[in-house]
Short mmCIF file of C-alpha atoms and ligand atoms in Angstrom, two decimals:
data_model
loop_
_atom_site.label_atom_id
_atom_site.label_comp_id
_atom_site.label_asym_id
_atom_site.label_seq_id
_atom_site.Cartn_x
_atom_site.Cartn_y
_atom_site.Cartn_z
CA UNK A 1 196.11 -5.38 -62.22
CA UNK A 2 196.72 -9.10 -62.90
CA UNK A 3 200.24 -10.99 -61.37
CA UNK A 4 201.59 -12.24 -65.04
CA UNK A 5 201.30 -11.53 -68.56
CA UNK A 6 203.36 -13.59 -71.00
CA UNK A 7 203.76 -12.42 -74.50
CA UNK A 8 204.70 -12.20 -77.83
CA UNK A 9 205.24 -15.97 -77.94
CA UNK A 10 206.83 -17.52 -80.69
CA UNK A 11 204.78 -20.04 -80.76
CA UNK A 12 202.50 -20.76 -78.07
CA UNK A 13 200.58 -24.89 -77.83
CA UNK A 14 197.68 -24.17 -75.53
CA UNK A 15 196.56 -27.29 -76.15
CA UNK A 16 192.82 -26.58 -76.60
CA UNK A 17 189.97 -28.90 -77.55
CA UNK A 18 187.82 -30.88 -75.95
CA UNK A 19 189.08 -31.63 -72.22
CA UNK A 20 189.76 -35.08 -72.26
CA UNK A 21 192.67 -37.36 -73.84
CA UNK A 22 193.21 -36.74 -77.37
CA UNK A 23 192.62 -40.07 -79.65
CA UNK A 24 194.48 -40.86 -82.62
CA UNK A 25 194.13 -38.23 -84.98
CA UNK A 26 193.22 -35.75 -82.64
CA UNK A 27 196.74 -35.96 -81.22
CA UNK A 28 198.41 -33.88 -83.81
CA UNK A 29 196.54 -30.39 -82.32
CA UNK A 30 198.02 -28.96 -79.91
CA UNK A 31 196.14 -25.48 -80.54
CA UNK A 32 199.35 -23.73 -81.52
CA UNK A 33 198.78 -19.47 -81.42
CA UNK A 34 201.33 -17.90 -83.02
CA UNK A 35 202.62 -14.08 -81.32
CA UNK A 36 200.16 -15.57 -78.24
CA UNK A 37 200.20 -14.23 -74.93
CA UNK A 38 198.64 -15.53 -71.64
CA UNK A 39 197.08 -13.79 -68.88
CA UNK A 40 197.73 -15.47 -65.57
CA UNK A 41 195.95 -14.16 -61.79
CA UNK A 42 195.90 -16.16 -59.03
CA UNK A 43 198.06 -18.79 -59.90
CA UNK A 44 195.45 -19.52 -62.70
CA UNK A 45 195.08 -18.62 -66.29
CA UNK A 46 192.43 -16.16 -67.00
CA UNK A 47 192.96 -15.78 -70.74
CA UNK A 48 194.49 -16.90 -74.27
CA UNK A 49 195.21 -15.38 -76.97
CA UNK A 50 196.91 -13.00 -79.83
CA UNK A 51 199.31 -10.43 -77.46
CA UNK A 52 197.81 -7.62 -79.25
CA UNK A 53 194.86 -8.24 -77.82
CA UNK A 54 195.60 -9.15 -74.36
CA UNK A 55 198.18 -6.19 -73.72
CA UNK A 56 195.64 -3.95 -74.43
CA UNK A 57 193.25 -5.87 -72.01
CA UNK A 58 195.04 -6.22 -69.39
CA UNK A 59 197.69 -4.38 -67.29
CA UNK A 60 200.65 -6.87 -65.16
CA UNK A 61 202.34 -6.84 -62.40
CA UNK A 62 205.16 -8.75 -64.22
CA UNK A 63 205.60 -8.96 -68.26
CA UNK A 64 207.76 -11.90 -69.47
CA UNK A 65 208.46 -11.23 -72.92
CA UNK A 66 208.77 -14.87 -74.75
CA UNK A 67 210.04 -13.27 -78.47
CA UNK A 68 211.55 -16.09 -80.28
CA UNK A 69 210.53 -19.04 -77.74
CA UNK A 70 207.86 -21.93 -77.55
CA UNK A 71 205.74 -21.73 -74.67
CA UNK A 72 203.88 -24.97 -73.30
CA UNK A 73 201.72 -26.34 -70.46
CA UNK A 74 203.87 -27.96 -67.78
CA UNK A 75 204.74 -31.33 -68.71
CA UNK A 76 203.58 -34.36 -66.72
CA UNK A 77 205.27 -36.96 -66.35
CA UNK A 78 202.35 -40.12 -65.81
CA UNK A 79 204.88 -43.51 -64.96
CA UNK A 80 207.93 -42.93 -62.39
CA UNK A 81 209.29 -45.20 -59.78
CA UNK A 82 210.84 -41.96 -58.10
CA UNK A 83 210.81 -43.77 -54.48
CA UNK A 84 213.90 -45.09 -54.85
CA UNK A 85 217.28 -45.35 -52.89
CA UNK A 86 220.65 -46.72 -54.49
CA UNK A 87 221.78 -46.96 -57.92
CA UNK A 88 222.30 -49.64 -60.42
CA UNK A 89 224.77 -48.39 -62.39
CA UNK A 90 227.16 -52.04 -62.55
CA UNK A 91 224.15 -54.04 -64.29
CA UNK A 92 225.02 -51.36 -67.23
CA UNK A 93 227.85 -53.00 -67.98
CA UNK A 94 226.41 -56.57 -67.56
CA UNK A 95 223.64 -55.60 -70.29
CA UNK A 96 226.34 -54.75 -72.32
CA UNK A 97 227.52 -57.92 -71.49
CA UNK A 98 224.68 -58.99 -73.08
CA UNK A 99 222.55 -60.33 -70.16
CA UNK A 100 219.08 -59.91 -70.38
CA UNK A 101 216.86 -57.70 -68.05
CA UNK A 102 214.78 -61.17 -66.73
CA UNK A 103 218.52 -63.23 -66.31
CA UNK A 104 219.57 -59.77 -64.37
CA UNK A 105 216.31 -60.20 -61.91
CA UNK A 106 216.92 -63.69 -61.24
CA UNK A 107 220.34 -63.93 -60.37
CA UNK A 108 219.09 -61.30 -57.71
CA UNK A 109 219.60 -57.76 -59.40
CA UNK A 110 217.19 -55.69 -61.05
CA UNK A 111 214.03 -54.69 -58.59
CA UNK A 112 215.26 -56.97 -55.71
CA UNK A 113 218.26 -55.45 -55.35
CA UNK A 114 216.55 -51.96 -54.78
CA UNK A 115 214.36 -53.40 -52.54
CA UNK A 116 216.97 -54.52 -50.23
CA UNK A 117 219.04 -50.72 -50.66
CA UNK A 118 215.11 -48.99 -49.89
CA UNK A 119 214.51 -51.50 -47.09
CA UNK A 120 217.86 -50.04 -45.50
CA UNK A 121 217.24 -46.50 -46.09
CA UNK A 122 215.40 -44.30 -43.44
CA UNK A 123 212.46 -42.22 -44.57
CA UNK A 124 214.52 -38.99 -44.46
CA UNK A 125 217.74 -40.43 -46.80
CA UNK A 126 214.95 -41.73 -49.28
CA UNK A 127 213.11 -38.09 -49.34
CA UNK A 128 216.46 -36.68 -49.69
CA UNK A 129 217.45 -38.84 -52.81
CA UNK A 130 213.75 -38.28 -54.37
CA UNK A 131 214.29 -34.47 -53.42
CA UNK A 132 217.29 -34.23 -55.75
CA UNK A 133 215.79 -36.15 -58.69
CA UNK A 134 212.71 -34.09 -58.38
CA UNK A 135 214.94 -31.02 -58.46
CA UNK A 136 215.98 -32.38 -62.40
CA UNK A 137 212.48 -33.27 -63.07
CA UNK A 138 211.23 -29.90 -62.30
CA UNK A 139 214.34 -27.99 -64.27
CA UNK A 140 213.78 -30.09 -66.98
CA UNK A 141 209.69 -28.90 -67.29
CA UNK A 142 207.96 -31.60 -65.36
CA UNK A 143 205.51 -29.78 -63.04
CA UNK A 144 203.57 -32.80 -62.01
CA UNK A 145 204.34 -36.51 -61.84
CA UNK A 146 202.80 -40.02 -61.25
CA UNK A 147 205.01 -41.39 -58.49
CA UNK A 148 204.88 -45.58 -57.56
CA UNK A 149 205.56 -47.29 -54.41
CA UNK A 150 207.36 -50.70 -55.13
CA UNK A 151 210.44 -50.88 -53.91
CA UNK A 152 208.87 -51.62 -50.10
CA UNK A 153 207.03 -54.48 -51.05
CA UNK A 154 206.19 -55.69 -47.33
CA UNK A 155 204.29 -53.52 -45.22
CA UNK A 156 206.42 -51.47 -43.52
CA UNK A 157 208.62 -50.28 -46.48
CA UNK A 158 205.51 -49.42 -48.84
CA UNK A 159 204.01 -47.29 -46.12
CA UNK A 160 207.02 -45.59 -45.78
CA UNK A 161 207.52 -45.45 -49.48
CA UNK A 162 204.06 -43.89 -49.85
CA UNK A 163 204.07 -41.44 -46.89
CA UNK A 164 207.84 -40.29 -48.85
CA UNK A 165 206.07 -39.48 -51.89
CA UNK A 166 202.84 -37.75 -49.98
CA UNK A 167 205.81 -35.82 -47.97
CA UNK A 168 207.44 -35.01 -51.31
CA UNK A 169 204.55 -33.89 -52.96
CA UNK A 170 203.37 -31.54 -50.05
CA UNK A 171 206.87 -30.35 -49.23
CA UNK A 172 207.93 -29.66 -53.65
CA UNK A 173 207.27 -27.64 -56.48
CA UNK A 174 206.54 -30.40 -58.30
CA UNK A 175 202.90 -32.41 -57.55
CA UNK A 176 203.14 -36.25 -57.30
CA UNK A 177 200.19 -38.51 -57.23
CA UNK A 178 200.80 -41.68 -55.55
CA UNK A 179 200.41 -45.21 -56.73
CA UNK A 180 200.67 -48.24 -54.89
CA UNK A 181 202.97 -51.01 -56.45
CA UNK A 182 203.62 -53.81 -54.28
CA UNK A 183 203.09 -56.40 -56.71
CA UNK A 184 206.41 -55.53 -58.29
CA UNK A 185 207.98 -58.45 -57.71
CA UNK A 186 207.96 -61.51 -55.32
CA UNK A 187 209.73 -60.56 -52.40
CA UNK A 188 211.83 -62.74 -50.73
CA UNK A 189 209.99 -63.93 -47.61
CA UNK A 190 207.55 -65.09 -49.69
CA UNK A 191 207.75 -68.63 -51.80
CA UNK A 192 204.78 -68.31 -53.90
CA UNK A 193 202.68 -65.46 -55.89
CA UNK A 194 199.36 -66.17 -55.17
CA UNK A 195 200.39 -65.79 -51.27
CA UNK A 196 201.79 -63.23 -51.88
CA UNK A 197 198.94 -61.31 -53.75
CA UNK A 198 196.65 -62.72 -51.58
CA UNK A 199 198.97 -60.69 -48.06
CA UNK A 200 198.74 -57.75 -50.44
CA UNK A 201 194.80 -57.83 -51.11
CA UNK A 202 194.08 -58.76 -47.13
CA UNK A 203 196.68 -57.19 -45.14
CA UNK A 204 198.08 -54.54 -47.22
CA UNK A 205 195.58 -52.53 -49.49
CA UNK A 206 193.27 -52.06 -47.20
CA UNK A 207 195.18 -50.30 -44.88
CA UNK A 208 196.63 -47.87 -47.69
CA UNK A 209 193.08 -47.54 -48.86
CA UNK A 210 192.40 -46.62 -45.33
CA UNK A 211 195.29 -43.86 -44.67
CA UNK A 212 194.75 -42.97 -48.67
CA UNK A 213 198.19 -42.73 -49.29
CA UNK A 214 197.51 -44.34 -52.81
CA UNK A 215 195.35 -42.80 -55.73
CA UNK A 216 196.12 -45.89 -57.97
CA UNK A 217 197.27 -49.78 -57.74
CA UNK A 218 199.54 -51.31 -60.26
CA UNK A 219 200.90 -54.51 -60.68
CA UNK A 220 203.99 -55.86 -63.16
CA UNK A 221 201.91 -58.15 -64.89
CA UNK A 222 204.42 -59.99 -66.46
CA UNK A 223 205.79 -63.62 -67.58
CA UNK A 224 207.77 -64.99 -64.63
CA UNK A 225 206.90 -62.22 -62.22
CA UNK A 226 202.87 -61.97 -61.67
CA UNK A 227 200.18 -63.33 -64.09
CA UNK A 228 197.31 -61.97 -65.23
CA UNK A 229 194.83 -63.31 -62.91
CA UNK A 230 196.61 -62.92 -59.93
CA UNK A 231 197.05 -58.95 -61.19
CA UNK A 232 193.13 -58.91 -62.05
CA UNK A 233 192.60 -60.38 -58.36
CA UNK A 234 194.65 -57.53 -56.47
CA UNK A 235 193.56 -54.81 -58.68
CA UNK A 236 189.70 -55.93 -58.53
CA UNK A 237 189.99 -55.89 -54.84
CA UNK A 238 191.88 -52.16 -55.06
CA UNK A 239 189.25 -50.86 -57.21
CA UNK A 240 186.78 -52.15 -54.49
CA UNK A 241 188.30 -49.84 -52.05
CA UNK A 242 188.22 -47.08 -54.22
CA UNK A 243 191.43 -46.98 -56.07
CA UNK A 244 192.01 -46.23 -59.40
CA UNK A 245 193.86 -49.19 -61.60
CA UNK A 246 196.59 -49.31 -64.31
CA UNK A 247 198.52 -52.21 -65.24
CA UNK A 248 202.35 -52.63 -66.02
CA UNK A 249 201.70 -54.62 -69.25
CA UNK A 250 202.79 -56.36 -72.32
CA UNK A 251 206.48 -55.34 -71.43
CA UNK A 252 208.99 -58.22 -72.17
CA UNK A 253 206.53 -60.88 -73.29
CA UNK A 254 202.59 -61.02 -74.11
CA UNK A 255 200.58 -62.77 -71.05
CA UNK A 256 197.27 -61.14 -71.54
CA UNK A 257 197.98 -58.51 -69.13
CA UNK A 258 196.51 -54.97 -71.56
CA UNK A 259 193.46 -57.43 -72.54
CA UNK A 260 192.55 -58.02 -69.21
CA UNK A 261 193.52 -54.33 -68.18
CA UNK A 262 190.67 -53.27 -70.57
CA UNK A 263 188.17 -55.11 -69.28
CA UNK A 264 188.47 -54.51 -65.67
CA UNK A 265 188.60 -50.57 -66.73
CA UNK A 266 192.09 -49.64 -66.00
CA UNK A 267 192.73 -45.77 -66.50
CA UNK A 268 195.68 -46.91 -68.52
CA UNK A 269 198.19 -49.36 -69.54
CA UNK A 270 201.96 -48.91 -69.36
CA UNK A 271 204.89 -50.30 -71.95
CA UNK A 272 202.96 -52.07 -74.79
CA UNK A 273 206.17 -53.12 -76.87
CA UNK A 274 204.75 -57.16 -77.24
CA UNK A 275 200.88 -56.05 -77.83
CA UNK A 276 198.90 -57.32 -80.74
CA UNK A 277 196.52 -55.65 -82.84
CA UNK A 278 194.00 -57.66 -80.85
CA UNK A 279 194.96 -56.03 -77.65
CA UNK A 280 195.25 -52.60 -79.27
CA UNK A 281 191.79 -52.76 -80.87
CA UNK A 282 190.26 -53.99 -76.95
CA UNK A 283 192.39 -51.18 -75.45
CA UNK A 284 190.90 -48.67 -78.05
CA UNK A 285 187.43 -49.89 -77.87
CA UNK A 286 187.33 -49.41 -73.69
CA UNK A 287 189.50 -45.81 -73.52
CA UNK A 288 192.24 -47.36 -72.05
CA UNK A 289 195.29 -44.31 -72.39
CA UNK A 290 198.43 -46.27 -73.67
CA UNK A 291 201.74 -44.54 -71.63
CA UNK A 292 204.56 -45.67 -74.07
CA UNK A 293 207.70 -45.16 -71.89
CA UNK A 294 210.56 -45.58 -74.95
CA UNK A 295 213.32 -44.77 -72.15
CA UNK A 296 213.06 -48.30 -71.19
CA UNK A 297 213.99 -50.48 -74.63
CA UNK A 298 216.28 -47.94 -75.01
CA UNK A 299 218.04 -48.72 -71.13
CA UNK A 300 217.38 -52.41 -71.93
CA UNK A 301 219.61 -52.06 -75.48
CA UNK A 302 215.93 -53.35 -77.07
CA UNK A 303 215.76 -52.88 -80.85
CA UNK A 304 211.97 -53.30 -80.28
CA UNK A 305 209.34 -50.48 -79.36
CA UNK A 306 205.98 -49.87 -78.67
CA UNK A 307 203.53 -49.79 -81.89
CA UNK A 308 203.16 -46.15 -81.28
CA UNK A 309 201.61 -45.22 -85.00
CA UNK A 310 199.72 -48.76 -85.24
CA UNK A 311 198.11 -47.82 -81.64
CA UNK A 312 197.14 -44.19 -82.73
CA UNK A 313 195.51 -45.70 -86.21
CA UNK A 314 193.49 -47.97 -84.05
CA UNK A 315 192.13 -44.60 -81.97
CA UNK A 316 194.31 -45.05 -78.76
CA UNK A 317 194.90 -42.52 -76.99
CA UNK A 318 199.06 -42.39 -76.00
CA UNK A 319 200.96 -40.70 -73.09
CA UNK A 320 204.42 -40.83 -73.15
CA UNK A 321 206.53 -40.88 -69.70
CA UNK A 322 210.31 -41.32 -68.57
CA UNK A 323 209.69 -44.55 -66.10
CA UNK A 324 212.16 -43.00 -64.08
CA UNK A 325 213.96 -45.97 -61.84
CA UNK A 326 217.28 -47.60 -61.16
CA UNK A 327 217.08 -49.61 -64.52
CA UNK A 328 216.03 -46.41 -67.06
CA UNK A 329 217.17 -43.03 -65.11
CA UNK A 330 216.30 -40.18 -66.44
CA UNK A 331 213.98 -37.30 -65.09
CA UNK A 332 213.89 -35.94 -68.75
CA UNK A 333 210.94 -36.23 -70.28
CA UNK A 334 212.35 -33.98 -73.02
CA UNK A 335 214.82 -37.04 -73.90
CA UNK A 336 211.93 -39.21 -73.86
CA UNK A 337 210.08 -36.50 -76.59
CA UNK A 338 213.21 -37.14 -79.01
CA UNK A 339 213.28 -41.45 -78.21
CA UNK A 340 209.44 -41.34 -79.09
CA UNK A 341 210.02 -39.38 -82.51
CA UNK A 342 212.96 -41.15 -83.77
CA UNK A 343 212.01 -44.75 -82.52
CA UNK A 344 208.26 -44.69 -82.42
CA UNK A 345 207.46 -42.44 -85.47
CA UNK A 346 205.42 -39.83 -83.20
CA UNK A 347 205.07 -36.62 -84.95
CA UNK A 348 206.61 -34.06 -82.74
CA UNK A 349 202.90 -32.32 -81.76
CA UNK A 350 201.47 -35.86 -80.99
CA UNK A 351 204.72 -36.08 -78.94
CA UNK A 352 203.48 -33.09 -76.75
CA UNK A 353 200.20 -33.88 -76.30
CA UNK A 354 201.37 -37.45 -75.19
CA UNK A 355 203.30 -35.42 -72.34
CA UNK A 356 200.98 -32.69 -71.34
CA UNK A 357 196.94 -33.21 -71.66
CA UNK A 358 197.34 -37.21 -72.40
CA UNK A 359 199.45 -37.46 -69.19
CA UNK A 360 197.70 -35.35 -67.10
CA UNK A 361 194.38 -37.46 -68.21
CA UNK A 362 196.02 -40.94 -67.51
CA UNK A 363 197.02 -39.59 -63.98
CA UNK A 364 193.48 -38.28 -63.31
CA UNK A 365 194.16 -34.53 -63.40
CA UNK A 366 192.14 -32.12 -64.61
CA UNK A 367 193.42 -28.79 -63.58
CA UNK A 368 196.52 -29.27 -65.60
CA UNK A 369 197.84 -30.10 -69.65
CA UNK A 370 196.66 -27.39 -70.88
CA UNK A 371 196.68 -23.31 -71.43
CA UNK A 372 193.40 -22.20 -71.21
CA UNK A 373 191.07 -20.27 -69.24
CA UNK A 374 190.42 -21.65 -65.59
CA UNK A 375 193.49 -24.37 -65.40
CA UNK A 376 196.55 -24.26 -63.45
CA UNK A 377 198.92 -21.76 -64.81
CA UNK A 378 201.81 -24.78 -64.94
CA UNK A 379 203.82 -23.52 -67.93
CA UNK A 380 207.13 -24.01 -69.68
CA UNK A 381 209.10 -21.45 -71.54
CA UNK A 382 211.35 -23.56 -73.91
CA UNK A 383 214.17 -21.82 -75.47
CA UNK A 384 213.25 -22.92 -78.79
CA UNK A 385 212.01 -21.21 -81.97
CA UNK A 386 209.04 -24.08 -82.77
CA UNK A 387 208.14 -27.11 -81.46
CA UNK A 388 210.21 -29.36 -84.00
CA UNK A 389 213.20 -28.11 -82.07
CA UNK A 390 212.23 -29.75 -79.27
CA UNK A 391 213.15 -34.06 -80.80
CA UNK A 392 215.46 -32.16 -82.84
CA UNK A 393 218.18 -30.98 -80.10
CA UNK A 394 218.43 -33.51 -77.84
CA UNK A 395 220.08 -34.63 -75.15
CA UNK A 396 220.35 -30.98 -73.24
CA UNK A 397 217.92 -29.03 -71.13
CA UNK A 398 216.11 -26.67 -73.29
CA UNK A 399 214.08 -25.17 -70.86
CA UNK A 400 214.21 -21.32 -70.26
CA UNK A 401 211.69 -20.95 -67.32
CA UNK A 402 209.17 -22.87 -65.63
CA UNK A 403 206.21 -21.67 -63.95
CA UNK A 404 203.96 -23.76 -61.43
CA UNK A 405 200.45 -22.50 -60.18
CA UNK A 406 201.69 -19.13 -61.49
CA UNK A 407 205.01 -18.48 -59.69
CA UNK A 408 208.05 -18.38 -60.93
CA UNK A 409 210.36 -21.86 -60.15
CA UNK A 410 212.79 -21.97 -62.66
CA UNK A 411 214.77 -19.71 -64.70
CA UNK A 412 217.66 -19.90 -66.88
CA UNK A 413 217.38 -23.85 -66.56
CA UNK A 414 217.55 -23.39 -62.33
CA UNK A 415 215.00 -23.45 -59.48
CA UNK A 416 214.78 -20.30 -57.98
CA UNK A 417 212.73 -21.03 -55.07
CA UNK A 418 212.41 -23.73 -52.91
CA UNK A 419 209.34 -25.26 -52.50
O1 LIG B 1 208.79 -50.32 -65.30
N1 LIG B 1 208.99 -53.29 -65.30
C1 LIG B 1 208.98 -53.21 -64.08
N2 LIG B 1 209.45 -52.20 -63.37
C2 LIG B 1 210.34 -51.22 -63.84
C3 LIG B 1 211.76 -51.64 -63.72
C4 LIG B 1 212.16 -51.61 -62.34
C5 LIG B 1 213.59 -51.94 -62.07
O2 LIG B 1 214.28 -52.55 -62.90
O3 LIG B 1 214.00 -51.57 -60.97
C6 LIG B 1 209.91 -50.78 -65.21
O4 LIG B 1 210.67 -50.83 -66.17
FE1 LIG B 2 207.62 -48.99 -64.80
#
């Protein structure tokens, strides 16, 4: 007797092929079975395929009958800044205003400004504020999540920033792998970049390196905040100790962050709205997974995005993630599904595998993204008749019921056990 059979599917995007991230062309698979079923023991999935055939093979504890409703793998959710505390909300209205994001950060808003609210908070109030914003994450089909430090930025904080998310992860449904991001932005005991990169590579990274609270080092490689070398310096001397690297790049303007990301081997590079067709064909060429976060133009009142189409022509392999933080708030990566469709021109299937086996690639997981024999049974029942619904109606929580390692976490669009 197996724990969970889920059948008669309406359709059902197992996402099979080869298990790495899908390029280009290959993006528009997702494997879809129609009237599927999955087999599920042991918090794993033992078997795919027609519900015919595996009611007659096997018998379940539990039979979830899915008539009528798209079933997919969990989605993950590969660029967050979830260890925050405070809010933002007031520089809204000022970018309405029609201040720019860069005039916001200098007149001392924008990152600093949660620095100084995440310096003040205790490690408890800022577990309790990620707690509730994981909550959403994992009601709206997240089931596991790239999760940055960066909000620290001296010692102290970005320890406790990074022992939050390893609390977090251990203590949640919902899995978070950890990222160290203390070259976010100059912080204010310090007058000039280089010294500061320089504290980060001597004093800092090796001791997260030591206590591995950090899978991956980033760095906001960006005009005005840090260059290119100095990024290539501190993420060199990360991948030294062992870290994995991907680069915040090519946001606002083009510095030569994504080339040099490509040929120091980051895992990926995140925002690409300024990158030429130069950078895209170097990014293609070294596997370099492009996480286009449209949330973020959007939240910025940008009419430019990321070169999704010209990017997947080229071969690129795309991820698509919320970058969840005080300036582009949302734990939705279904919202993000429908900004990527209707801004980028990504076909609602490339959409998905941009948010499921793309995603769980450019965060290093391999247990997860898809439905098929031997990986994490991490599923999402959407209450939707095909995938098309899912850019289609936007802006609400279509999820029915979310399952992570197997069990049971969310039904009728609420958590139903704590974690
Ligand atoms: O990815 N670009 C840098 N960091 C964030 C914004 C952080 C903030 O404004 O607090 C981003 O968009
Ligand atoms: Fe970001």
């Amino acid at each position: 007797m197996i724990e969970l059979l889920i059948s008669n599917c309406g359709e059902l995007h197992t996402l099979e092929g080869p298990d790495r991230a899908r390029k280009g062309k290959e993006m528009k698979d997702t494997g879809c079975i129609e009237n599927g079923a999955i087999a599920v023991d042991d918090g794993l999935i033992i078997d795919v395929g027609n519900t015919e055939k595996l009611s007659e093979r096997y018998d379940a504890k539990e039979v979830v009958d899915a008539t009528g409703k798209t079933v997919i793998p969990g989605f993950v959710d590969p660029h967050t800044h979830l260890a925050f505390a405070g809010s933002r909300e007031d520089e809204l209205v000022m970018k309405i205003q029609g201040k720019t994001y860069m005039e916001i950060l200098k007149a001392g808003g924008g990152i600093l400004r949660t620095v100084k609210m995440t310096r003040e908070a205790s490690k408890l109030q800022l577990k309790s504020e990620m707690k509730k914003r994981m909550d959403t994450m994992l009601s709206y089909g997240t089931t596991t999540a790239e999760a940055k430090s960066g909000y620290g930025l001296d010692l102290e904080n970005e320890l406790k920033c990074l022992e939050a998310i390893r609390e977090m992860s251990q203590e949640h449904h919902l899995d978070l792998v950890p990222t160290y991001l203390g070259a976010h932005s100059l912080p204010p005991e310090f007058e000039d970049t280089g010294d500061y990169i320089d504290h980060c590579c001597e004093e800092v990274l090796p001791i997260i390196a030591e206590k591995k609270l950090a899978e991956f080092c980033d760095v906001f490689c960006e005009k005005g905040v840090f260059d290119s070398e100095e990024s290539r310096k501190l993420l060199t001397k990360a991948a030294e100790l062992g870290m994995k690297i991907r680069v915040h790049a090519d946001e606002i303007k083009n510095i030569g962050c994504s080339k040099m990301a490509a040929e120091i081997g980051a895992v990926s590079c995140e925002h690409l709205v300024k990158s030429s067709q130069e950078d895209i064909d170097a990014m293609s060429e070294s596997g370099v997974i492009g996480i286009l976060l449209p949330g973020t133009p959007f939240m910025l009142m940008h009419s430019e995005y990321s070169p999704a189409r010209r990017m997947m022509e080229a071969g690129m392999a795309l991820a698509l993630a919320t970058d969840l933080n005080p300036n582009c708030w949302t734990e939705s990566i279904q919202m993000i599904i429908t900004l990527a469709c209707l801004q980028m021109k990504m076909h609602p299937h490339e959409a998905l595998t941009a948010s499921t086996i793309n995603a769980a690639k450019a965060i290093n997981r391999n247990d997860i993204g898809m439905l098929t024999k031997g990986k994490n049974a991490d599923i999402v029942i959407l209450d939707i008749p095909n995938l098309q619904h899912l850019p289609y109606h936007f802006g609400v929580n279509l999820v029915d019921k979310v399952y992570k390692n197997g069990k049971c976490v969310v039904s009728d669009g609420s958590i139903t056990q704590e974690g």
